Amino acid sequence: MTRRIIIVGGGAAGTLIAISLAQLTTNSTEIVIFEPRARLGEGVAYSTNDDRHLLNVPAAGMSALVDDVRHFARWSNVDGDSFVPRRTYARYLRETLESQVQANPHVSLRHVQRPAHRITTSPLSVTAGEEDVQGDGVVIALGNSSPTCPDWVNVLDRSRVVRDPWEPDALERIPRGAHVLCIGTGLTFVDVAITLVAKSCRVTATSRHGLLPAIHAPTPSLPGLSPLFTSPRDVMRWLRHQPDWRAAFAALRPETQRIWRSFDDVGQRQFLRHARRYWDVHRHRMAPEVARLLEDHIARGRVRIRRGSAQDLAESHEFDFVVLCTGPDDSAALSRPPLASLITAGQARPGPHGMGVDTDADTGQLLTATGDLVPRVYAIGTLRRGTLWESTAIPEIRSEARRLAALLVV
Ligand SMILES: Cc1cc2nc3c(=O)[nH]c(=O)nc-3n(C[C@H](O)[C@H](O)[C@H](O)COP(=O)(O)OP(=O)(O)OC[C@H]3O[C@@H](n4cnc5c(N)ncnc54)[C@H](O)[C@@H]3O)c2cc1C
C-alpha cells in the first residue's frame, strides 16, 4: 500500500522535508505538496527577483542535505564562504528535490498549486478549494506570517503603505524617485533599501534604537561550548566576555534550542524582553557585499537611518510611501486558514509566548488545546519559534526535516 504524506507549504522547509522523505523512504510513498506558488522552494525568502539580495548565510551553511554539508557550495560552484543570490537557492532546492525523487523508485511527488484552507485530523485530510486529500501524515510548513503592523498604520492612507514587502512585486507600485520611509532597520529593510535605491528612490529607515544588522566576517572557531547557562543573563554575560562575538554566536548556535528549552517561562520572557534586540542584530547578519553597498548608499545620502518614533515620521507627509519592515508577526500564525481550522477544532494551540504553534519539542508534533499530541500532524520551521526559538534558518530546518522524515517513513 502506498503511504501518502501531505506537506502544507512548499517553500524552503516544505521542500527540505520532501527531500528528506525522498532520501529515506524504502516503501511506496506519495508526497503531496500544497503550495499556491507556481514553483516549489521559493517561499518568502528565495522568491526575490533582485540578484543583489544575497543569502545571509554563507554557502557552507546552506546545504539541503544533512549528511553532505558541502552540497550547496559544490552545486553553485563557489567556496563555502561565499554569499550566493537568494533566488539561486530556490533553484537549488528544486533541483535537489527532483534528483532525490528520481533516484528513489518508491517515491512520487505531486504539487497541488492551491492554498490549503482546512486541515482535519479525523480523517486526516487537507482541503484546498474543491480538492480534499487524505493522508497518513501532515507536515505544516507555512513559514513566516506577514510583518507586524502597528495599530497606527491603519489610519494612514492605504494607497501609500506597503504592508508586506515580501509579497511578490510588492515594491513595484513605488515609482522611481519616491521618498520612502521604512519602519524597521533589520534585514528586510536592507533588502528593500537596496531595491529602491536602484530605482533612484530616497530611503529613510527608522526604529527605536536605529541599529543595523551586524556584518558577516571570517571567524576563528571556538572549541565546543562548555558553560552551563541558568538564565538569559548568563548567556548575555558570556557572549559579551568572548574575545570574538561572532565565534561565540557560532559556538552557541548548535546549543541554542537546548538552552532556550532549559529556561522556564519567566526566563524565556526575560530573554524576549531584554536580550532579543541584541540577539537579532548579531545573529541575523548581512553578507559583506550587501553591507558595503548599504554603507555606500548611506555615505552618499541615498539612505538615512533615524532613531525614534516611526509614527511621527509616517504621519509627517514627508514621505510618499511607508514600507513595513517590522519582521514577521509570530503571533499571527494561528489566524492563517489551515491553522485556524485546527484551532477551531481544538487540535492546535498557540506556541509559548504566543509565537507560532505549540509543538512537541523533540518531534514537532502538534499539541491540542489541552496539551495532548495530535496524531500524525507536525509543524516545521518558523512556526516552532516559541518551542525552539532557533527554528527559522536552513541549518536548523534541514535537521528538523531529517528527524521528522525519519519518523514519517517508519
Ligand atoms: C527575506 C528573508 C531572507 C532570508 N534569508 C535567509 C538566508 O539567507 N538563509 C537562511 O538560512 N535563512 C534565511 N531566511 C530565513 C527563512 O525563514 C528560511 O530560510 C526559510 O525560507 C523558511 O522556510 P519556510 O518554508 O518556513 O517558509 P517559506 O519559504 O516562506 O515557505 C512557506 C510557504 O508556505 C506557502 N503557503 C502560505 N500559505 C499557504 C497555504 N494556505 N497553503 C499552502 N501553502 C501556503 C507560501 O506560499 C510559501 O511558499 C530568510 C528569511 C527572510 C524573510
XYZ file of C-alpha atoms and ligand atoms in Angstrom:
463
model
C 0.000 0.000 0.000
C 1.209 3.483 -0.827
C 1.749 5.844 2.090
C 0.760 9.462 1.464
C 2.475 12.336 3.258
C 0.927 15.780 2.785
C 3.029 18.913 3.119
C 1.210 22.220 3.571
C 3.506 24.945 2.219
C 6.148 24.247 -0.418
C 8.671 26.943 0.461
C 12.119 26.100 1.787
C 11.008 24.000 4.780
C 8.353 22.101 2.804
C 10.894 21.313 0.098
C 13.509 20.252 2.645
C 11.118 17.794 4.277
C 10.193 16.414 0.846
C 13.911 15.975 0.056
C 14.469 14.075 3.300
C 11.410 11.896 2.705
C 12.639 11.061 -0.795
C 16.063 10.209 0.602
C 14.893 7.999 3.415
C 11.814 6.105 2.362
C 12.107 2.485 1.303
C 8.348 1.940 0.941
C 5.987 3.216 -1.702
C 5.309 6.852 -0.753
C 3.396 9.669 -2.410
C 4.378 13.171 -1.344
C 1.660 15.754 -1.940
C 2.656 19.412 -1.516
C 0.014 22.128 -1.261
C 1.717 25.305 -2.412
C -0.024 28.198 -4.190
C 3.158 29.465 -5.861
C 3.985 28.041 -9.275
C 7.455 26.935 -8.173
C 8.482 24.981 -5.100
C 11.320 26.115 -2.851
C 10.804 29.855 -3.231
C 8.644 30.943 -0.332
C 9.196 34.390 1.082
C 12.981 34.346 1.261
C 14.012 32.866 -2.081
C 11.397 34.278 -4.465
C 13.100 37.660 -4.874
C 13.912 38.695 -8.457
C 16.654 41.029 -7.322
C 20.101 39.438 -7.645
C 21.509 41.969 -5.185
C 19.532 40.145 -2.474
C 22.079 37.650 -1.214
C 21.759 34.758 1.199
C 22.553 35.900 4.703
C 24.233 32.577 5.488
C 27.476 31.540 3.717
C 27.150 28.750 1.145
C 28.770 26.270 3.553
C 25.720 26.573 5.814
C 23.027 26.167 3.162
C 23.208 22.536 2.044
C 19.832 20.809 1.839
C 21.461 17.528 2.827
C 22.341 16.909 6.463
C 24.906 14.275 5.503
C 26.620 16.348 2.797
C 27.164 19.868 4.127
C 29.260 20.987 1.099
C 26.477 20.032 -1.330
C 25.168 23.563 -1.965
C 28.641 25.100 -2.313
C 29.550 22.385 -4.839
C 26.252 22.762 -6.705
C 26.741 26.513 -7.029
C 30.456 26.152 -7.715
C 31.559 28.645 -5.062
C 33.678 28.331 -1.975
C 31.946 27.833 1.348
C 32.448 31.448 2.491
C 30.561 32.921 -0.478
C 27.144 34.555 -0.318
C 25.041 33.485 -3.282
C 21.978 35.364 -4.666
C 18.899 34.172 -2.815
C 16.851 33.277 -5.870
C 19.555 30.803 -6.940
C 18.841 28.938 -3.741
C 15.227 28.215 -4.750
C 16.502 26.603 -7.942
C 18.972 24.556 -5.929
C 16.199 23.280 -3.659
C 14.016 22.335 -6.624
C 16.801 20.546 -8.473
C 17.841 18.685 -5.342
C 14.252 17.585 -4.753
C 13.862 16.455 -8.359
C 17.059 14.439 -8.270
C 16.187 12.775 -4.952
C 12.716 11.850 -6.216
C 14.139 10.499 -9.465
C 16.720 8.470 -7.576
C 14.119 6.667 -5.453
C 11.721 4.419 -7.404
C 9.404 4.189 -4.372
C 8.617 7.927 -4.351
C 6.238 10.095 -6.330
C 5.597 13.805 -5.917
C 2.513 15.903 -6.631
C 2.305 19.685 -6.364
C -1.229 20.968 -5.746
C -0.952 24.612 -6.741
C -3.548 25.991 -4.337
C -3.565 27.404 -0.823
C -4.815 24.871 1.707
C -7.625 26.291 3.787
C -8.537 23.411 6.107
C -6.825 20.548 7.886
C -8.856 17.899 9.688
C -7.441 15.229 11.942
C -10.231 12.652 11.687
C -10.000 11.694 8.920
C -6.548 13.167 8.394
C -7.009 15.435 5.406
C -6.084 18.731 3.793
C -8.536 20.757 1.733
C -7.897 23.428 -0.882
C -10.967 24.626 -2.746
C -12.712 21.555 -4.157
C -9.677 19.351 -3.633
C -9.638 17.234 -0.493
C -6.674 14.907 0.018
C -6.457 12.309 2.772
C -3.073 11.234 4.029
C -1.092 9.217 6.548
C 0.807 12.220 7.855
C 0.601 16.009 7.532
C 3.504 18.434 7.871
C 2.659 22.126 8.199
C 5.370 24.341 6.714
C 3.643 27.690 6.334
C 6.715 29.829 7.095
C 6.671 33.412 8.290
C 3.490 35.399 8.811
C 3.205 38.860 7.278
C 5.085 41.681 9.031
C 3.862 43.072 12.338
C 1.562 46.043 11.735
C 1.343 48.673 14.493
C -2.256 49.901 15.070
C -1.478 53.461 13.997
C -0.596 52.256 10.489
C -4.317 51.549 9.956
C -5.121 55.252 9.911
C -2.578 56.068 7.200
C -3.728 56.382 3.600
C -3.649 52.734 2.444
C -2.512 53.637 -1.042
C 0.850 54.809 0.274
C 1.545 51.885 2.639
C 3.268 48.642 1.649
C 2.244 46.286 4.437
C 4.094 43.240 3.214
C 7.286 43.888 1.258
C 7.725 40.090 0.925
C 4.702 39.756 -1.340
C 5.654 39.191 -4.978
C 6.190 42.560 -6.730
C 5.200 44.475 -3.570
C 7.663 47.286 -4.335
C 6.636 47.625 -7.992
C 3.987 50.224 -7.188
C 6.557 52.587 -5.661
C 7.547 54.898 -8.530
C 11.093 55.878 -9.388
C 12.420 58.731 -7.304
C 9.887 58.345 -4.484
C 10.819 59.251 -0.919
C 10.181 56.152 1.184
C 10.011 55.554 4.916
C 10.887 52.037 6.104
C 9.612 51.097 9.547
C 12.359 48.853 10.932
C 16.103 48.675 10.345
C 16.673 44.903 10.130
C 17.422 42.601 7.208
C 14.081 43.232 5.488
C 14.814 46.948 5.417
C 18.242 46.209 3.915
C 16.600 44.272 1.048
C 14.002 46.962 0.494
C 16.552 49.803 0.547
C 18.810 48.070 -1.977
C 15.936 47.513 -4.389
C 14.500 51.015 -4.008
C 17.801 52.887 -4.309
C 18.327 51.054 -7.619
C 15.158 52.867 -8.777
C 16.552 56.203 -7.601
C 14.320 56.341 -4.520
C 15.467 58.037 -1.339
C 15.025 55.808 1.694
C 14.758 56.724 5.364
C 14.569 53.916 7.902
C 13.588 54.250 11.488
C 13.497 52.044 14.544
C 13.580 52.655 18.271
C 17.338 52.118 18.506
C 18.326 52.630 14.869
C 20.522 49.520 14.999
C 21.532 47.893 11.718
C 22.226 44.149 11.414
C 25.832 43.179 12.061
C 28.077 42.001 9.199
C 29.420 38.540 8.492
C 33.202 38.150 8.694
C 35.511 35.145 8.816
C 35.698 33.896 12.386
C 38.015 31.609 14.296
C 36.129 28.623 15.662
C 35.757 28.185 19.389
C 36.053 24.776 20.975
C 32.743 23.080 21.918
C 30.614 25.000 24.341
C 31.073 24.010 27.965
C 29.473 26.719 30.156
C 26.175 25.942 31.840
C 23.691 28.772 31.472
C 20.961 29.088 34.036
C 19.427 32.331 32.799
C 19.367 34.635 29.758
C 21.564 36.992 31.764
C 24.227 34.262 31.958
C 24.130 33.823 28.203
C 24.429 37.528 27.506
C 27.243 37.918 30.045
C 29.122 35.034 28.450
C 28.621 36.461 24.955
C 29.847 39.901 25.984
C 33.027 38.484 27.516
C 34.124 36.476 24.495
C 37.016 37.996 22.522
C 35.223 37.337 19.220
C 31.437 37.682 19.409
C 30.891 36.058 16.004
C 32.812 32.975 17.083
C 30.808 32.955 20.305
C 27.498 33.037 18.400
C 28.746 30.241 16.152
C 29.650 28.115 19.180
C 26.273 28.832 20.748
C 24.272 28.018 17.626
C 24.073 24.203 17.893
C 23.141 24.591 21.572
C 20.593 27.373 21.230
C 17.459 25.216 21.112
C 18.592 23.219 24.145
C 19.432 26.393 26.084
C 16.086 28.013 25.187
C 14.215 24.925 26.306
C 16.153 24.825 29.578
C 14.781 28.261 30.561
C 11.444 28.328 32.325
C 8.630 30.585 31.186
C 9.988 33.537 33.185
C 13.494 33.055 31.786
C 12.238 32.927 28.218
C 10.201 36.081 28.799
C 13.270 37.836 30.210
C 15.205 36.873 27.105
C 12.498 38.216 24.812
C 12.232 41.455 26.770
C 15.883 42.236 27.429
C 18.082 40.287 25.036
C 16.093 39.848 21.855
C 17.183 43.061 20.153
C 20.868 42.437 20.837
C 20.444 38.822 19.758
C 18.654 39.609 16.484
C 21.134 42.257 15.391
C 24.136 39.992 15.966
C 22.685 36.647 14.996
C 20.994 37.702 11.703
C 23.844 39.301 9.796
C 24.367 40.888 6.385
C 26.656 39.474 3.732
C 29.765 41.703 3.472
C 28.915 42.700 -0.144
C 25.453 43.796 0.969
C 26.889 45.739 3.912
C 29.327 47.558 1.585
C 26.506 48.532 -0.767
C 24.373 49.808 2.098
C 27.282 51.737 3.624
C 27.879 53.381 0.250
C 24.205 54.364 -0.015
C 24.328 55.835 3.476
C 27.573 57.714 2.756
C 26.018 59.214 -0.395
C 22.844 60.218 1.434
C 20.558 57.878 -0.515
C 19.687 56.030 2.683
C 19.265 57.611 6.103
C 18.828 55.863 9.446
C 16.844 57.632 12.170
C 16.073 56.680 15.729
C 12.763 57.425 17.301
C 9.026 57.401 16.765
C 8.062 55.838 13.450
C 4.508 57.127 13.862
C 5.567 60.791 13.937
C 7.621 60.352 10.789
C 4.948 58.335 8.969
C 2.282 60.947 9.737
C 4.509 63.846 8.745
C 3.687 63.585 5.000
C 7.398 63.983 4.365
C 7.276 60.578 2.615
C 5.489 59.292 -0.474
C 5.387 55.696 0.774
C 5.698 53.783 4.030
C 7.016 50.196 3.944
C 6.626 47.878 6.925
C 9.971 46.209 7.570
C 8.981 45.180 11.072
C 9.692 41.453 10.758
C 7.182 38.593 10.885
C 4.279 38.791 13.289
C 4.834 35.490 15.114
C 1.535 35.878 16.943
C -0.468 35.951 13.682
C 0.339 32.381 12.653
C -2.824 30.905 14.074
C -5.131 33.172 12.130
C -3.874 31.668 8.858
C -6.646 29.451 7.459
C -5.207 25.919 7.718
C -4.075 26.549 11.297
C -7.233 28.457 12.202
C -9.259 25.358 11.244
C -7.192 23.257 13.656
C -7.549 25.829 16.443
C -11.326 25.888 15.994
C -11.389 22.098 16.346
C -9.204 22.232 19.478
C -6.435 20.419 17.582
C -3.825 23.160 17.943
C -2.892 25.924 20.378
C -0.559 28.925 20.340
C 3.123 28.277 20.955
C 4.942 29.568 24.040
C 4.701 33.381 24.359
C 2.110 33.401 21.581
C 4.771 32.585 18.976
C 3.659 30.204 16.231
C 2.010 26.947 17.185
C 2.717 24.695 20.151
C 4.611 21.505 19.299
C 6.350 18.635 20.978
C 9.934 19.874 21.296
C 11.553 16.675 20.004
C 9.325 15.788 17.069
C 7.364 18.887 16.034
C 4.077 17.067 16.599
C 1.221 19.482 17.211
C -0.326 19.777 20.666
C -4.093 20.038 21.184
C -5.778 22.781 23.203
C -5.347 20.546 26.268
C -1.715 19.656 25.543
C -2.126 16.168 24.080
C -0.233 15.057 20.974
C -2.189 15.356 17.722
C -1.657 12.053 15.906
C 0.364 12.339 12.693
C 0.251 16.147 12.376
C 3.538 18.057 12.602
C 4.872 21.577 12.138
C 8.310 22.588 10.939
C 10.378 25.762 10.753
C 9.332 29.243 11.809
C 6.026 28.036 13.261
C 8.043 26.356 16.030
C 9.788 29.523 17.156
C 8.069 29.594 20.551
C 9.037 25.989 21.235
C 12.622 26.111 19.947
C 13.476 29.805 19.425
C 16.135 28.987 16.798
C 13.989 27.418 14.079
C 13.956 29.858 11.190
C 17.111 29.292 9.167
C 18.191 26.472 6.885
C 20.788 24.799 9.151
C 18.136 24.166 11.815
C 15.244 23.498 9.425
C 17.136 20.835 7.456
C 17.949 18.995 10.711
C 14.303 19.218 11.789
C 13.285 17.938 8.358
C 15.633 14.984 8.557
C 14.451 13.964 12.036
C 10.811 14.305 11.064
C 11.222 12.390 7.800
C 12.852 9.547 9.734
C 9.715 9.385 11.916
C 7.310 9.560 8.996
C 8.851 6.785 6.921
C 8.716 4.004 9.545
C 13.784 37.937 3.447
C 14.342 36.714 4.128
C 15.621 36.248 3.847
C 16.118 35.104 4.463
N 17.358 34.670 4.149
C 17.818 33.528 4.711
C 19.113 33.004 4.372
O 19.843 33.584 3.585
N 19.499 31.849 4.962
C 18.718 31.198 5.862
O 19.133 30.138 6.357
N 17.518 31.679 6.212
C 17.045 32.806 5.655
N 15.829 33.279 5.989
C 15.034 32.533 6.980
C 13.884 31.795 6.282
O 12.815 31.879 7.182
C 14.206 30.342 5.976
O 15.419 30.169 5.316
C 13.173 29.673 5.088
O 12.844 30.468 3.986
C 11.941 29.335 5.849
O 11.233 28.450 5.045
P 9.701 28.182 5.290
O 9.332 27.069 4.383
O 9.436 28.032 6.730
O 8.990 29.499 4.801
P 8.728 29.911 3.293
O 9.906 29.551 2.474
O 8.262 31.305 3.292
O 7.547 28.935 2.822
C 6.232 28.990 3.265
C 5.372 28.591 2.092
O 4.021 28.385 2.523
C 3.185 28.767 1.445
N 1.820 28.985 1.932
C 1.333 30.059 2.583
N 0.020 29.853 2.875
C -0.293 28.626 2.391
C -1.493 27.843 2.401
N -2.621 28.296 2.952
N -1.463 26.621 1.828
C -0.318 26.133 1.270
N 0.857 26.844 1.258
C 0.853 28.068 1.807
C 3.836 30.021 0.890
O 3.431 30.291 -0.435
C 5.324 29.658 0.999
O 5.820 29.126 -0.207
C 15.317 34.423 5.402
C 14.040 34.907 5.702
C 13.552 36.029 5.074
C 12.171 36.507 5.413
